[in-house]
CSV table of C-alpha atoms in Angstrom, one decimal:
chain,number,residue,atom,x,y,z
B,601,UNK,CA,-53.2,-125.1,23.8
B,602,UNK,CA,-56.6,-126.5,23.0
B,603,UNK,CA,-57.6,-123.2,21.3
B,604,UNK,CA,-54.4,-123.2,19.3
B,605,UNK,CA,-55.1,-126.7,18.1
B,606,UNK,CA,-58.7,-125.6,17.1
B,607,UNK,CA,-57.3,-122.6,15.2
B,608,UNK,CA,-54.7,-124.6,13.3
B,609,UNK,CA,-57.4,-127.1,12.3
B,610,UNK,CA,-59.7,-124.4,11.1
B,611,UNK,CA,-57.0,-122.6,9.0
B,612,UNK,CA,-55.9,-125.7,7.2
B,613,UNK,CA,-59.5,-126.5,6.3
B,614,UNK,CA,-59.9,-123.3,4.4
B,615,UNK,CA,-57.7,-124.7,1.6
B,616,UNK,CA,-58.3,-128.4,1.9
B,617,UNK,CA,-61.1,-130.1,0.0
B,618,UNK,CA,-63.8,-131.9,1.9
B,619,UNK,CA,-64.0,-135.7,1.4
B,620,UNK,CA,-65.5,-136.3,-2.0
B,621,UNK,CA,-65.6,-132.6,-2.9
B,622,UNK,CA,-65.2,-131.9,-6.6
B,623,UNK,CA,-64.4,-128.4,-7.6
B,624,UNK,CA,-64.5,-127.3,-11.3
B,625,UNK,CA,-64.2,-123.9,-12.9
B,626,UNK,CA,-67.6,-122.5,-13.8
B,627,UNK,CA,-69.3,-119.5,-15.3
B,628,UNK,CA,-69.3,-117.9,-11.8
B,629,UNK,CA,-65.5,-117.7,-11.9
B,630,UNK,CA,-65.6,-115.8,-15.3
B,631,UNK,CA,-68.3,-113.5,-13.8
B,632,UNK,CA,-66.3,-112.8,-10.6
B,633,UNK,CA,-63.2,-112.2,-12.8
B,634,UNK,CA,-65.1,-109.5,-14.7
B,635,UNK,CA,-66.7,-108.0,-11.5
B,636,UNK,CA,-63.5,-108.0,-9.7
B,637,UNK,CA,-61.8,-106.4,-12.6
B,638,UNK,CA,-64.5,-103.8,-12.5
B,639,UNK,CA,-63.8,-103.1,-8.8
B,640,UNK,CA,-60.1,-102.9,-9.6
B,641,UNK,CA,-60.8,-100.3,-12.3
B,642,UNK,CA,-62.7,-98.1,-9.9
B,643,UNK,CA,-60.2,-98.5,-7.0
B,644,UNK,CA,-57.2,-98.1,-9.3
B,645,UNK,CA,-58.6,-95.1,-11.1
B,646,UNK,CA,-59.7,-93.3,-7.9
B,647,UNK,CA,-56.3,-94.1,-6.3
B,648,UNK,CA,-54.4,-92.7,-9.3
B,649,UNK,CA,-56.5,-89.6,-9.4
B,650,UNK,CA,-56.6,-89.0,-5.7
B,651,UNK,CA,-53.0,-88.1,-4.9
B,652,UNK,CA,-51.1,-88.2,-8.2
B,653,UNK,CA,-47.3,-87.7,-8.1
B,654,UNK,CA,-46.4,-88.5,-11.7
B,655,UNK,CA,-46.6,-92.1,-12.9
B,656,UNK,CA,-47.1,-93.4,-9.4
B,657,UNK,CA,-49.7,-92.4,-6.8
B,658,UNK,CA,-49.0,-91.5,-3.2
B,659,UNK,CA,-52.1,-93.6,-2.5
B,660,UNK,CA,-52.6,-96.5,-4.9
B,661,UNK,CA,-54.7,-99.1,-3.1
B,662,UNK,CA,-55.0,-101.2,-6.4
B,663,UNK,CA,-52.3,-103.5,-5.2
B,664,UNK,CA,-54.4,-104.6,-2.3
B,665,UNK,CA,-57.2,-105.6,-4.8
B,666,UNK,CA,-54.6,-107.5,-6.8
B,667,UNK,CA,-53.4,-109.5,-3.8
B,668,UNK,CA,-56.7,-110.2,-2.2
B,669,UNK,CA,-58.3,-111.1,-5.6
B,670,UNK,CA,-55.6,-113.7,-6.2
B,671,UNK,CA,-55.8,-115.0,-2.6
B,672,UNK,CA,-59.6,-115.5,-2.9
B,673,UNK,CA,-60.0,-116.4,-6.6
B,674,UNK,CA,-56.6,-118.0,-7.5
B,675,UNK,CA,-55.8,-117.7,-11.2
B,676,UNK,CA,-59.0,-115.7,-11.9
B,677,UNK,CA,-57.8,-113.1,-9.4
B,678,UNK,CA,-54.3,-113.2,-11.0
B,679,UNK,CA,-55.8,-112.5,-14.5
B,680,UNK,CA,-57.8,-109.6,-12.9
B,681,UNK,CA,-54.5,-108.3,-11.3
B,682,UNK,CA,-52.9,-107.6,-14.7
B,683,UNK,CA,-56.2,-106.8,-16.6
B,684,UNK,CA,-57.6,-104.0,-14.5
B,685,UNK,CA,-54.5,-101.7,-14.5
B,686,UNK,CA,-54.6,-101.7,-18.3
B,687,UNK,CA,-58.0,-100.0,-18.1
B,688,UNK,CA,-57.6,-98.0,-14.9
B,689,UNK,CA,-54.3,-96.5,-15.9
B,690,UNK,CA,-55.9,-95.4,-19.2
B,691,UNK,CA,-58.9,-93.9,-17.6
B,692,UNK,CA,-56.9,-92.1,-14.9
B,693,UNK,CA,-54.2,-91.0,-17.4
B,694,UNK,CA,-51.4,-92.3,-15.2
B,695,UNK,CA,-49.9,-94.5,-17.9
B,696,UNK,CA,-50.6,-95.0,-21.6
B,697,UNK,CA,-51.5,-98.4,-23.0
B,698,UNK,CA,-48.0,-99.4,-24.2
B,699,UNK,CA,-46.5,-98.7,-20.7
B,700,UNK,CA,-49.4,-100.5,-19.0
B,701,UNK,CA,-48.8,-103.5,-21.2
B,702,UNK,CA,-45.2,-103.5,-20.2
B,703,UNK,CA,-46.3,-103.4,-16.5
B,704,UNK,CA,-48.2,-106.8,-17.0
B,705,UNK,CA,-45.5,-109.1,-15.5
B,706,UNK,CA,-45.1,-106.7,-12.5
B,707,UNK,CA,-48.8,-106.5,-12.0
B,708,UNK,CA,-49.1,-110.3,-12.2
B,709,UNK,CA,-46.4,-110.7,-9.6
B,710,UNK,CA,-48.2,-108.1,-7.4
B,711,UNK,CA,-51.2,-110.4,-7.4
B,712,UNK,CA,-49.9,-113.9,-7.6
B,713,UNK,CA,-47.3,-113.9,-4.9
B,714,UNK,CA,-49.9,-113.5,-2.1
B,715,UNK,CA,-52.0,-116.3,-3.7
B,716,UNK,CA,-49.0,-118.7,-3.7
B,717,UNK,CA,-48.0,-117.7,-0.2
B,718,UNK,CA,-51.4,-118.2,1.4
B,719,UNK,CA,-51.8,-121.6,-0.3
B,720,UNK,CA,-48.3,-122.7,0.5
B,721,UNK,CA,-48.4,-121.7,4.2
B,722,UNK,CA,-52.1,-122.7,4.6
B,723,UNK,CA,-52.8,-119.2,5.9
B,724,UNK,CA,-56.4,-118.1,6.5
B,725,UNK,CA,-57.6,-115.2,4.4
B,726,UNK,CA,-59.6,-114.0,7.4
B,727,UNK,CA,-56.3,-113.3,9.2
B,728,UNK,CA,-57.1,-115.2,12.4
B,729,UNK,CA,-53.6,-115.9,13.6
B,730,UNK,CA,-50.3,-114.0,13.8
B,731,UNK,CA,-48.9,-116.3,11.1
B,732,UNK,CA,-51.7,-115.2,8.8
B,733,UNK,CA,-50.8,-111.6,9.5
B,734,UNK,CA,-47.1,-112.1,8.9
B,735,UNK,CA,-47.7,-114.0,5.6
B,736,UNK,CA,-50.1,-111.2,4.5
B,737,UNK,CA,-47.9,-108.3,5.4
B,738,UNK,CA,-44.6,-109.7,4.2
B,739,UNK,CA,-45.7,-111.8,1.2
B,740,UNK,CA,-49.1,-110.2,0.4
B,741,UNK,CA,-48.0,-106.5,0.5
B,742,UNK,CA,-44.3,-105.8,1.0
B,743,UNK,CA,-42.6,-108.4,-1.3
B,744,UNK,CA,-45.1,-108.0,-4.2
B,745,UNK,CA,-44.8,-104.2,-4.0
B,746,UNK,CA,-41.0,-104.4,-3.9
B,747,UNK,CA,-41.0,-106.5,-7.0
B,748,UNK,CA,-43.7,-104.4,-8.7
B,749,UNK,CA,-41.8,-101.2,-7.9
B,750,UNK,CA,-38.6,-102.6,-9.3
B,751,UNK,CA,-40.3,-103.9,-12.5
B,752,UNK,CA,-42.4,-100.7,-12.9
B,753,UNK,CA,-39.4,-98.5,-12.6
B,754,UNK,CA,-37.5,-100.7,-15.1
B,755,UNK,CA,-40.4,-100.2,-17.5
B,756,UNK,CA,-40.3,-96.4,-17.0
B,757,UNK,CA,-36.5,-96.4,-17.6
B,758,UNK,CA,-36.9,-98.6,-20.7
B,759,UNK,CA,-39.5,-96.2,-22.1
B,760,UNK,CA,-37.3,-93.3,-21.4
B,761,UNK,CA,-39.8,-91.8,-19.0
B,762,UNK,CA,-37.3,-91.8,-16.1
B,763,UNK,CA,-33.5,-91.6,-16.3
B,764,UNK,CA,-31.6,-94.6,-14.9
B,765,UNK,CA,-29.9,-92.2,-12.4
B,766,UNK,CA,-33.4,-91.5,-10.9
B,767,UNK,CA,-34.4,-95.2,-10.8
B,768,UNK,CA,-33.6,-95.7,-7.0
B,769,UNK,CA,-35.7,-92.6,-6.0
B,770,UNK,CA,-38.6,-93.8,-8.2
B,771,UNK,CA,-38.4,-97.4,-6.8
B,772,UNK,CA,-38.6,-96.0,-3.2
B,773,UNK,CA,-41.5,-93.6,-4.0
B,774,UNK,CA,-43.4,-96.3,-5.8
B,775,UNK,CA,-42.8,-98.9,-3.1
B,776,UNK,CA,-43.9,-96.7,-0.2
B,777,UNK,CA,-46.8,-95.2,-2.2
B,778,UNK,CA,-48.2,-98.7,-2.9
B,779,UNK,CA,-47.3,-100.6,0.3
B,780,UNK,CA,-48.9,-98.4,2.9
B,781,UNK,CA,-52.5,-98.3,1.4
B,782,UNK,CA,-52.1,-102.0,0.5
B,783,UNK,CA,-51.5,-103.0,4.1
B,784,UNK,CA,-54.2,-100.8,5.5
B,785,UNK,CA,-56.9,-101.5,2.9
B,786,UNK,CA,-56.0,-105.2,2.3
B,787,UNK,CA,-56.0,-106.0,6.0
B,788,UNK,CA,-59.5,-104.5,6.5
B,789,UNK,CA,-61.0,-106.2,3.4
B,790,UNK,CA,-59.4,-109.6,4.2
B,791,UNK,CA,-60.5,-109.4,7.8
B,792,UNK,CA,-64.1,-108.4,7.2
B,793,UNK,CA,-65.0,-109.7,3.7
B,794,UNK,CA,-63.0,-113.1,3.7
B,795,UNK,CA,-65.6,-114.9,5.9
B,796,UNK,CA,-68.3,-114.0,3.2
B,797,UNK,CA,-66.0,-115.0,0.3
B,798,UNK,CA,-65.0,-118.3,1.9
B,799,UNK,CA,-68.7,-119.3,1.9
B,800,UNK,CA,-69.3,-118.3,-1.7
B,801,UNK,CA,-69.1,-120.6,-4.7
B,802,UNK,CA,-66.6,-118.2,-6.4
B,803,UNK,CA,-63.9,-119.0,-3.7
B,804,UNK,CA,-61.0,-121.0,-5.2
B,805,UNK,CA,-59.3,-123.5,-2.9
B,806,UNK,CA,-57.1,-124.5,-5.8
B,807,UNK,CA,-56.0,-122.3,-8.7
B,808,UNK,CA,-59.1,-122.3,-10.9
B,809,UNK,CA,-61.8,-123.6,-8.6
T,1130,UNK,CA,-76.8,-95.8,-22.8
T,1131,UNK,CA,-78.0,-92.6,-24.5
T,1132,UNK,CA,-79.6,-89.3,-23.5
T,1133,UNK,CA,-83.0,-89.0,-25.2
T,1134,UNK,CA,-85.1,-86.1,-26.2
T,1135,UNK,CA,-88.8,-85.7,-27.3
T,1136,UNK,CA,-88.9,-86.1,-31.0
T,1137,UNK,CA,-91.8,-84.9,-33.3
T,1138,UNK,CA,-94.7,-87.3,-33.0
T,1139,UNK,CA,-93.9,-88.0,-29.3
T,1140,UNK,CA,-91.2,-90.6,-30.0
T,1141,UNK,CA,-88.1,-90.5,-27.8
T,1142,UNK,CA,-85.0,-90.0,-30.0
T,1143,UNK,CA,-81.4,-90.5,-28.7
T,1144,UNK,CA,-79.3,-87.3,-28.8
T,1145,UNK,CA,-76.2,-88.3,-26.9
T,1146,UNK,CA,-74.1,-91.4,-26.4
T,1147,UNK,CA,-72.6,-92.2,-23.0
T,1148,UNK,CA,-68.9,-93.1,-23.7
T,1149,UNK,CA,-66.5,-94.4,-21.1
T,1150,UNK,CA,-65.5,-90.8,-20.2
T,1151,UNK,CA,-68.5,-88.7,-20.9
T,1152,UNK,CA,-71.2,-87.9,-23.5
T,1153,UNK,CA,-70.8,-87.4,-27.2
T,1154,UNK,CA,-73.5,-86.3,-29.6
T,1155,UNK,CA,-75.0,-89.2,-31.6
T,1156,UNK,CA,-74.2,-87.4,-34.8
T,1157,UNK,CA,-70.5,-87.2,-34.0
T,1158,UNK,CA,-68.5,-88.0,-37.2
T,1159,UNK,CA,-66.7,-90.7,-35.3
T,1160,UNK,CA,-69.8,-92.9,-35.4
T,1161,UNK,CA,-69.7,-93.0,-39.2
T,1162,UNK,CA,-66.8,-95.3,-38.8
T,1163,UNK,CA,-66.7,-98.9,-37.7
T,1164,UNK,CA,-65.5,-99.6,-34.1
T,1165,UNK,CA,-62.6,-101.5,-35.5
T,1166,UNK,CA,-61.4,-98.4,-37.4
T,1167,UNK,CA,-61.7,-96.4,-34.1
T,1168,UNK,CA,-59.7,-99.1,-32.3
T,1169,UNK,CA,-57.0,-99.0,-35.0
T,1170,UNK,CA,-56.8,-95.2,-34.7
T,1171,UNK,CA,-56.4,-95.6,-30.9
T,1172,UNK,CA,-53.5,-98.1,-31.4
T,1173,UNK,CA,-51.9,-95.8,-33.9
T,1174,UNK,CA,-52.0,-92.6,-31.9
T,1175,UNK,CA,-51.5,-94.4,-28.6
T,1176,UNK,CA,-48.6,-96.6,-29.6
T,1177,UNK,CA,-46.8,-94.8,-32.4
T,1178,UNK,CA,-45.1,-92.2,-30.1
T,1179,UNK,CA,-43.0,-95.1,-28.8
T,1180,UNK,CA,-41.1,-94.9,-32.1
T,1181,UNK,CA,-40.7,-91.1,-32.0
T,1182,UNK,CA,-38.2,-89.3,-29.8
T,1183,UNK,CA,-38.6,-85.8,-31.4
T,1184,UNK,CA,-40.8,-83.7,-29.1
T,1185,UNK,CA,-42.1,-81.6,-32.1
T,1186,UNK,CA,-43.8,-84.6,-33.7
T,1187,UNK,CA,-45.2,-85.9,-30.4
T,1188,UNK,CA,-46.5,-82.3,-29.6
T,1189,UNK,CA,-48.1,-82.3,-33.1
T,1190,UNK,CA,-49.8,-85.6,-32.2
T,1191,UNK,CA,-51.2,-84.1,-29.1
T,1192,UNK,CA,-52.6,-81.2,-31.1
T,1193,UNK,CA,-54.0,-83.6,-33.7
T,1194,UNK,CA,-55.7,-85.6,-30.9
T,1195,UNK,CA,-57.3,-82.4,-29.5
T,1196,UNK,CA,-58.5,-81.5,-33.0
T,1197,UNK,CA,-60.0,-84.9,-33.4
T,1198,UNK,CA,-61.8,-84.5,-30.1
T,1199,UNK,CA,-63.2,-81.2,-31.3
T,1200,UNK,CA,-64.1,-82.7,-34.7
T,1201,UNK,CA,-65.8,-85.6,-32.9
T,1202,UNK,CA,-67.8,-83.1,-30.8
T,1203,UNK,CA,-66.5,-84.5,-27.5
T,1204,UNK,CA,-66.8,-82.2,-24.5
T,1205,UNK,CA,-63.3,-80.9,-23.8
T,1206,UNK,CA,-64.3,-79.8,-20.3
T,1207,UNK,CA,-64.2,-83.4,-19.3
T,1208,UNK,CA,-60.4,-83.3,-19.9
T,1209,UNK,CA,-60.1,-81.1,-16.7
T,1210,UNK,CA,-59.9,-84.2,-14.6
T,1211,UNK,CA,-56.6,-84.9,-16.3
T,1212,UNK,CA,-55.1,-81.5,-15.5
T,1213,UNK,CA,-53.6,-82.5,-12.1
T,1214,UNK,CA,-52.1,-85.6,-13.7
T,1215,UNK,CA,-50.6,-83.7,-16.6
T,1216,UNK,CA,-49.1,-81.1,-14.3
T,1217,UNK,CA,-47.8,-83.5,-11.6
T,1218,UNK,CA,-46.3,-85.8,-14.2
T,1219,UNK,CA,-44.2,-82.8,-15.5
T,1220,UNK,CA,-43.2,-81.8,-12.0
T,1221,UNK,CA,-42.3,-85.4,-11.1
T,1222,UNK,CA,-40.2,-86.0,-14.2
T,1223,UNK,CA,-38.3,-82.7,-14.0
T,1224,UNK,CA,-37.8,-82.9,-10.3
T,1225,UNK,CA,-36.4,-86.4,-10.5
T,1226,UNK,CA,-34.0,-85.4,-13.3
T,1227,UNK,CA,-33.0,-82.3,-11.3
T,1228,UNK,CA,-32.3,-84.2,-8.1
T,1229,UNK,CA,-30.7,-87.2,-9.9
T,1230,UNK,CA,-29.3,-86.1,-13.2
T,1231,UNK,CA,-26.6,-88.8,-13.3
T,1232,UNK,CA,-22.8,-88.3,-13.4
T,1233,UNK,CA,-21.9,-88.6,-17.0
T,1234,UNK,CA,-18.9,-86.2,-17.5
T,1235,UNK,CA,-20.1,-85.4,-21.1
T,1236,UNK,CA,-23.2,-83.7,-19.8
T,1237,UNK,CA,-23.3,-79.9,-20.3
T,1238,UNK,CA,-24.1,-77.9,-17.1
T,1239,UNK,CA,-26.4,-75.0,-17.4
T,1240,UNK,CA,-26.8,-72.5,-14.5
T,1241,UNK,CA,-30.2,-71.1,-13.9
T,1242,UNK,CA,-30.0,-68.7,-10.9
T,1243,UNK,CA,-28.5,-70.6,-8.0
T,1244,UNK,CA,-29.4,-74.0,-9.5
T,1245,UNK,CA,-27.4,-76.1,-12.0
T,1246,UNK,CA,-29.1,-78.4,-14.4
T,1247,UNK,CA,-27.6,-80.6,-17.1
T,1248,UNK,CA,-28.8,-80.1,-20.6
T,1249,UNK,CA,-28.8,-83.6,-22.0
T,1250,UNK,CA,-30.9,-85.3,-19.3
T,1251,UNK,CA,-33.3,-82.3,-19.1
T,1252,UNK,CA,-33.9,-82.3,-22.9
T,1253,UNK,CA,-34.3,-86.1,-22.8
T,1254,UNK,CA,-36.9,-85.6,-20.1
T,1255,UNK,CA,-38.7,-82.9,-22.1
T,1256,UNK,CA,-38.9,-85.2,-25.1
T,1257,UNK,CA,-40.1,-88.1,-23.0
T,1258,UNK,CA,-42.8,-85.9,-21.4
T,1259,UNK,CA,-44.2,-85.1,-24.9
T,1260,UNK,CA,-44.0,-88.8,-25.9
T,1261,UNK,CA,-46.0,-89.7,-22.8
T,1262,UNK,CA,-48.5,-86.9,-23.4
T,1263,UNK,CA,-49.1,-88.0,-27.0
T,1264,UNK,CA,-49.8,-91.6,-25.8
T,1265,UNK,CA,-52.1,-90.4,-23.0
T,1266,UNK,CA,-54.1,-88.1,-25.3
T,1267,UNK,CA,-54.5,-91.0,-27.7
T,1268,UNK,CA,-56.0,-93.1,-24.9
T,1269,UNK,CA,-58.2,-90.2,-23.8
T,1270,UNK,CA,-59.5,-89.8,-27.3
T,1271,UNK,CA,-60.5,-93.4,-27.5
T,1272,UNK,CA,-62.2,-93.6,-24.1
T,1273,UNK,CA,-63.9,-90.2,-24.7
T,1274,UNK,CA,-65.5,-91.3,-28.0
T,1275,UNK,CA,-66.2,-95.0,-27.5
T,1276,UNK,CA,-68.6,-97.0,-25.5
T,1277,UNK,CA,-68.1,-100.4,-23.9
T,1278,UNK,CA,-70.3,-101.7,-26.7
T,1279,UNK,CA,-68.0,-100.3,-29.3
T,1280,UNK,CA,-65.0,-101.9,-27.7
T,1281,UNK,CA,-66.9,-105.2,-27.6
T,1282,UNK,CA,-67.8,-105.0,-31.3
T,1283,UNK,CA,-64.2,-104.1,-32.2
T,1284,UNK,CA,-62.8,-107.1,-30.2
T,1285,UNK,CA,-65.4,-109.5,-31.6
T,1286,UNK,CA,-64.8,-108.3,-35.2
T,1287,UNK,CA,-61.1,-109.0,-34.7
T,1288,UNK,CA,-62.1,-112.6,-33.7
T,1289,UNK,CA,-61.1,-112.4,-30.1
T,1290,UNK,CA,-62.5,-115.5,-28.3
T,1291,UNK,CA,-66.0,-115.0,-26.9
T,1292,UNK,CA,-64.9,-115.5,-23.3
T,1293,UNK,CA,-62.1,-112.8,-23.5
T,1294,UNK,CA,-64.3,-110.2,-25.2
T,1295,UNK,CA,-67.1,-111.0,-22.7
T,1296,UNK,CA,-64.7,-110.4,-19.7
T,1297,UNK,CA,-63.3,-107.1,-21.2
T,1298,UNK,CA,-66.8,-105.8,-22.0
T,1299,UNK,CA,-68.4,-106.9,-18.7
T,1300,UNK,CA,-65.4,-105.5,-16.7
T,1301,UNK,CA,-65.9,-102.1,-18.0
T,1302,UNK,CA,-69.7,-102.3,-17.5
T,1303,UNK,CA,-69.0,-103.6,-14.0
T,1304,UNK,CA,-66.8,-100.5,-13.3
T,1305,UNK,CA,-69.8,-98.4,-14.1
T,1306,UNK,CA,-72.1,-100.5,-11.8
T,1307,UNK,CA,-69.6,-100.1,-9.0
T,1308,UNK,CA,-69.4,-96.4,-9.5
T,1309,UNK,CA,-73.2,-96.3,-9.0
T,1310,UNK,CA,-72.9,-98.5,-5.9
T,1311,UNK,CA,-70.2,-96.3,-4.6
T,1312,UNK,CA,-72.4,-93.2,-5.1
T,1313,UNK,CA,-75.3,-94.9,-3.4
T,1314,UNK,CA,-73.1,-95.7,-0.3
T,1315,UNK,CA,-71.8,-92.1,-0.2
T,1316,UNK,CA,-75.3,-90.7,-0.5
T,1317,UNK,CA,-76.6,-93.0,2.2
T,1318,UNK,CA,-73.8,-91.7,4.5
T,1319,UNK,CA,-74.7,-88.1,3.7
T,1320,UNK,CA,-78.4,-88.8,4.3
T,1321,UNK,CA,-77.3,-89.9,7.8
T,1322,UNK,CA,-75.5,-86.6,8.4
T,1323,UNK,CA,-71.9,-87.4,7.3
T,1324,UNK,CA,-70.1,-84.1,6.5
T,1325,UNK,CA,-67.1,-85.3,4.5
T,1326,UNK,CA,-65.6,-81.8,4.3
T,1327,UNK,CA,-65.3,-81.7,8.1
T,1328,UNK,CA,-63.2,-84.9,8.1
T,1329,UNK,CA,-59.4,-84.9,8.5
T,1330,UNK,CA,-57.4,-86.3,5.6
T,1331,UNK,CA,-56.6,-89.5,7.6
T,1332,UNK,CA,-60.3,-90.0,8.3
T,1333,UNK,CA,-61.2,-89.5,4.7
T,1334,UNK,CA,-58.6,-92.1,3.7
T,1335,UNK,CA,-60.1,-94.5,6.4
T,1336,UNK,CA,-63.6,-93.8,5.0
T,1337,UNK,CA,-62.5,-94.5,1.5
T,1338,UNK,CA,-61.0,-97.9,2.6
T,1339,UNK,CA,-64.2,-98.8,4.5
T,1340,UNK,CA,-66.3,-98.2,1.2
T,1341,UNK,CA,-64.7,-101.4,-0.2
T,1342,UNK,CA,-66.3,-103.7,2.4
T,1343,UNK,CA,-69.9,-103.2,1.1
T,1344,UNK,CA,-68.6,-103.0,-2.5
T,1345,UNK,CA,-67.1,-106.4,-2.2
T,1346,UNK,CA,-70.2,-107.8,-0.6
T,1347,UNK,CA,-72.3,-106.5,-3.4
T,1348,UNK,CA,-69.9,-108.0,-5.9
T,1349,UNK,CA,-70.3,-111.5,-4.4
T,1350,UNK,CA,-74.0,-111.3,-4.5
T,1351,UNK,CA,-74.0,-109.9,-8.0
T,1352,UNK,CA,-71.7,-112.7,-9.2
T,1353,UNK,CA,-74.2,-115.3,-8.0
T,1354,UNK,CA,-77.1,-113.6,-9.7
T,1355,UNK,CA,-75.3,-113.0,-13.0
T,1356,UNK,CA,-73.9,-116.5,-13.2
T,1357,UNK,CA,-77.3,-118.0,-12.6
T,1358,UNK,CA,-78.8,-115.7,-15.3
T,1359,UNK,CA,-76.0,-116.7,-17.8
T,1360,UNK,CA,-76.5,-120.4,-17.0
T,1361,UNK,CA,-80.2,-120.1,-17.5
T,1362,UNK,CA,-79.6,-118.5,-20.9
T,1363,UNK,CA,-77.2,-121.4,-21.9
T,1364,UNK,CA,-74.0,-119.5,-21.9
T,1365,UNK,CA,-70.7,-121.4,-21.4
T,1366,UNK,CA,-66.9,-120.8,-21.6
T,1367,UNK,CA,-66.7,-121.5,-25.3
T,1368,UNK,CA,-69.4,-119.2,-26.6
T,1369,UNK,CA,-70.9,-122.2,-28.5
T,1370,UNK,CA,-74.4,-123.5,-28.3
T,1371,UNK,CA,-75.3,-127.0,-27.0
T,1372,UNK,CA,-74.8,-128.8,-30.3
T,1373,UNK,CA,-71.4,-127.4,-30.7
T,1374,UNK,CA,-72.4,-124.7,-33.3
T,1375,UNK,CA,-71.1,-121.2,-32.9
T,1376,UNK,CA,-73.5,-118.9,-31.1
T,1377,UNK,CA,-74.9,-116.2,-33.5
T,1378,UNK,CA,-73.5,-112.8,-32.7
T,1379,UNK,CA,-76.4,-110.4,-33.0
T,1380,UNK,CA,-74.4,-107.3,-32.1
T,1381,UNK,CA,-72.0,-107.7,-35.0
T,1382,UNK,CA,-74.9,-107.7,-37.5
T,1383,UNK,CA,-75.5,-104.1,-36.6
T,1384,UNK,CA,-72.1,-102.9,-37.9
T,1385,UNK,CA,-70.5,-103.2,-41.4
T,1386,UNK,CA,-67.0,-102.2,-42.5
T,1387,UNK,CA,-67.4,-99.7,-45.4
T,1388,UNK,CA,-64.8,-98.8,-48.1
T,1389,UNK,CA,-63.8,-95.7,-46.0
T,1390,UNK,CA,-63.2,-98.0,-43.0
T,1391,UNK,CA,-60.9,-100.3,-45.0
T,1392,UNK,CA,-59.1,-97.3,-46.4
T,1393,UNK,CA,-58.4,-95.8,-43.0
T,1394,UNK,CA,-57.4,-99.1,-41.4
T,1395,UNK,CA,-55.0,-99.8,-44.3
T,1396,UNK,CA,-53.6,-96.3,-44.1
T,1397,UNK,CA,-53.1,-96.3,-40.4
T,1398,UNK,CA,-51.5,-99.8,-40.4
T,1399,UNK,CA,-49.1,-98.7,-43.2
T,1400,UNK,CA,-48.3,-95.5,-41.4
T,1401,UNK,CA,-47.6,-97.5,-38.2
T,1402,UNK,CA,-45.2,-99.9,-39.9
T,1403,UNK,CA,-43.6,-97.0,-41.7
T,1404,UNK,CA,-42.9,-95.1,-38.4
T,1405,UNK,CA,-41.4,-98.3,-36.9
T,1406,UNK,CA,-39.2,-98.9,-39.9
T,1407,UNK,CA,-38.2,-95.2,-40.1
T,1408,UNK,CA,-37.1,-95.2,-36.4
T,1409,UNK,CA,-35.5,-98.7,-36.0
T,1410,UNK,CA,-34.2,-98.9,-39.6
T,1411,UNK,CA,-32.9,-95.4,-40.2
T,1412,UNK,CA,-33.1,-93.5,-36.8
T,1413,UNK,CA,-35.4,-91.0,-38.5
T,1414,UNK,CA,-37.1,-89.7,-35.3
T,1415,UNK,CA,-34.1,-89.5,-33.0
T,1416,UNK,CA,-33.4,-86.5,-30.8
T,1417,UNK,CA,-30.5,-85.4,-33.1
T,1418,UNK,CA,-33.0,-84.5,-35.7
T,1419,UNK,CA,-35.1,-82.3,-33.3
T,1420,UNK,CA,-35.1,-78.7,-34.5
T,1421,UNK,CA,-35.5,-77.4,-30.9
T,1422,UNK,CA,-32.6,-79.6,-29.8
T,1423,UNK,CA,-30.4,-78.4,-32.6
T,1424,UNK,CA,-31.2,-74.7,-31.8
T,1425,UNK,CA,-30.6,-75.1,-28.1
T,1426,UNK,CA,-27.3,-77.0,-28.7
T,1427,UNK,CA,-26.2,-74.2,-31.0
T,1428,UNK,CA,-27.2,-71.6,-28.4
T,1429,UNK,CA,-25.3,-73.5,-25.6
T,1430,UNK,CA,-22.3,-74.2,-27.8
T,1431,UNK,CA,-22.7,-78.0,-27.5
T,1432,UNK,CA,-20.9,-79.8,-30.4
């Protein structure tokens, strides 16, 4: 019981400001936005080229980068979440620019839902408790990927790249192809890198700082 | 970044430019044009297929793009990395339309051996495939012949706010830095005796995932270093100097729009608008006008 109380106290402190603490967006946040977008470009491009099955990849870990970026860096991570696929899709050839632009709301959702959930439920990005794991897997990986798959397939149908009769098959392929690597990769990165990020100046307790 | 060679007199002269997808000779005709002109060409070839349903025109755009790549002296061998994507996209699209053709009673069944396909959704998919290819080749053309610097100049010339152009330019440069970090990590593993070819697929995936831990750690350290460096040089969100004046943009002084640039930009913008009006105003590029579609429908006796 005592250990539970300690854990609860430490998880809530991740998002709560210290007494007198003032946090303002700074140039480091712009830099981390650019650097994180760079990581996303590499991860997204490699993922798309690794096991391509048409417009979706059987292994696209980019969604994990979208979610964890938004968890750690709030709005900056959310911007990165929709910015890097514009470039990585172009470089990998998995989607042309107009299609990538239409993906933006889906990509934004794939990033921002996890950020909202972790802040709302005061979950620790280092995944210390079972509650943190549940929030991460359900609201950081499964729900965002479900929304992303539905939106993305809608875009493909709207662009005439997939017939509406094939929409359900595409949604399922998209959802599974993104969710599994997101859970595996995202869990490892959150578990091992979050302690470093939480100590850095770039970490955002709020949305912009 | 450029590849250099020994010039007469011992000076080092640049021969090649490193673009986002490879190297292009410095005397490539593309570099006679302003980065804005190249960006407008990208928008034209990359976006105009949206207005065009006819596969013949989209196929012609793909051929035009390949000719432009040849004219621009880009190395076409680099396009090999896209071959799996080009093939799998076709397999994906046609497999999906074969497995889920829809149940419209007006569709015309066509028997091919033991299989039955439906003409209308298959031809629609054929046309969509070439539209997608035209857009993809437009994107490949741009990234094959332009550097991150060209993109930055184009965006700043179009008056994009400093912070936005900085993020776009630095993101692409950061991707290059992380590719180098990624190579360093892999080489370090090989130096310690890792034989990747001996690993099972599941272990290779696990290894790929584990690469991200050091990459993120490097990113955090680098963010600190770069933000301190920018702060020391007086950079801020607005791109203005301390007294509120606009920071001078040195890079833009190196490029000027010529009459040829203005002519191309005007021509491409007008052609773009004309294509949009032709399609949405008059349905000029719809599938009913496709000669291949007309021939096939006649052959199959579809009214």
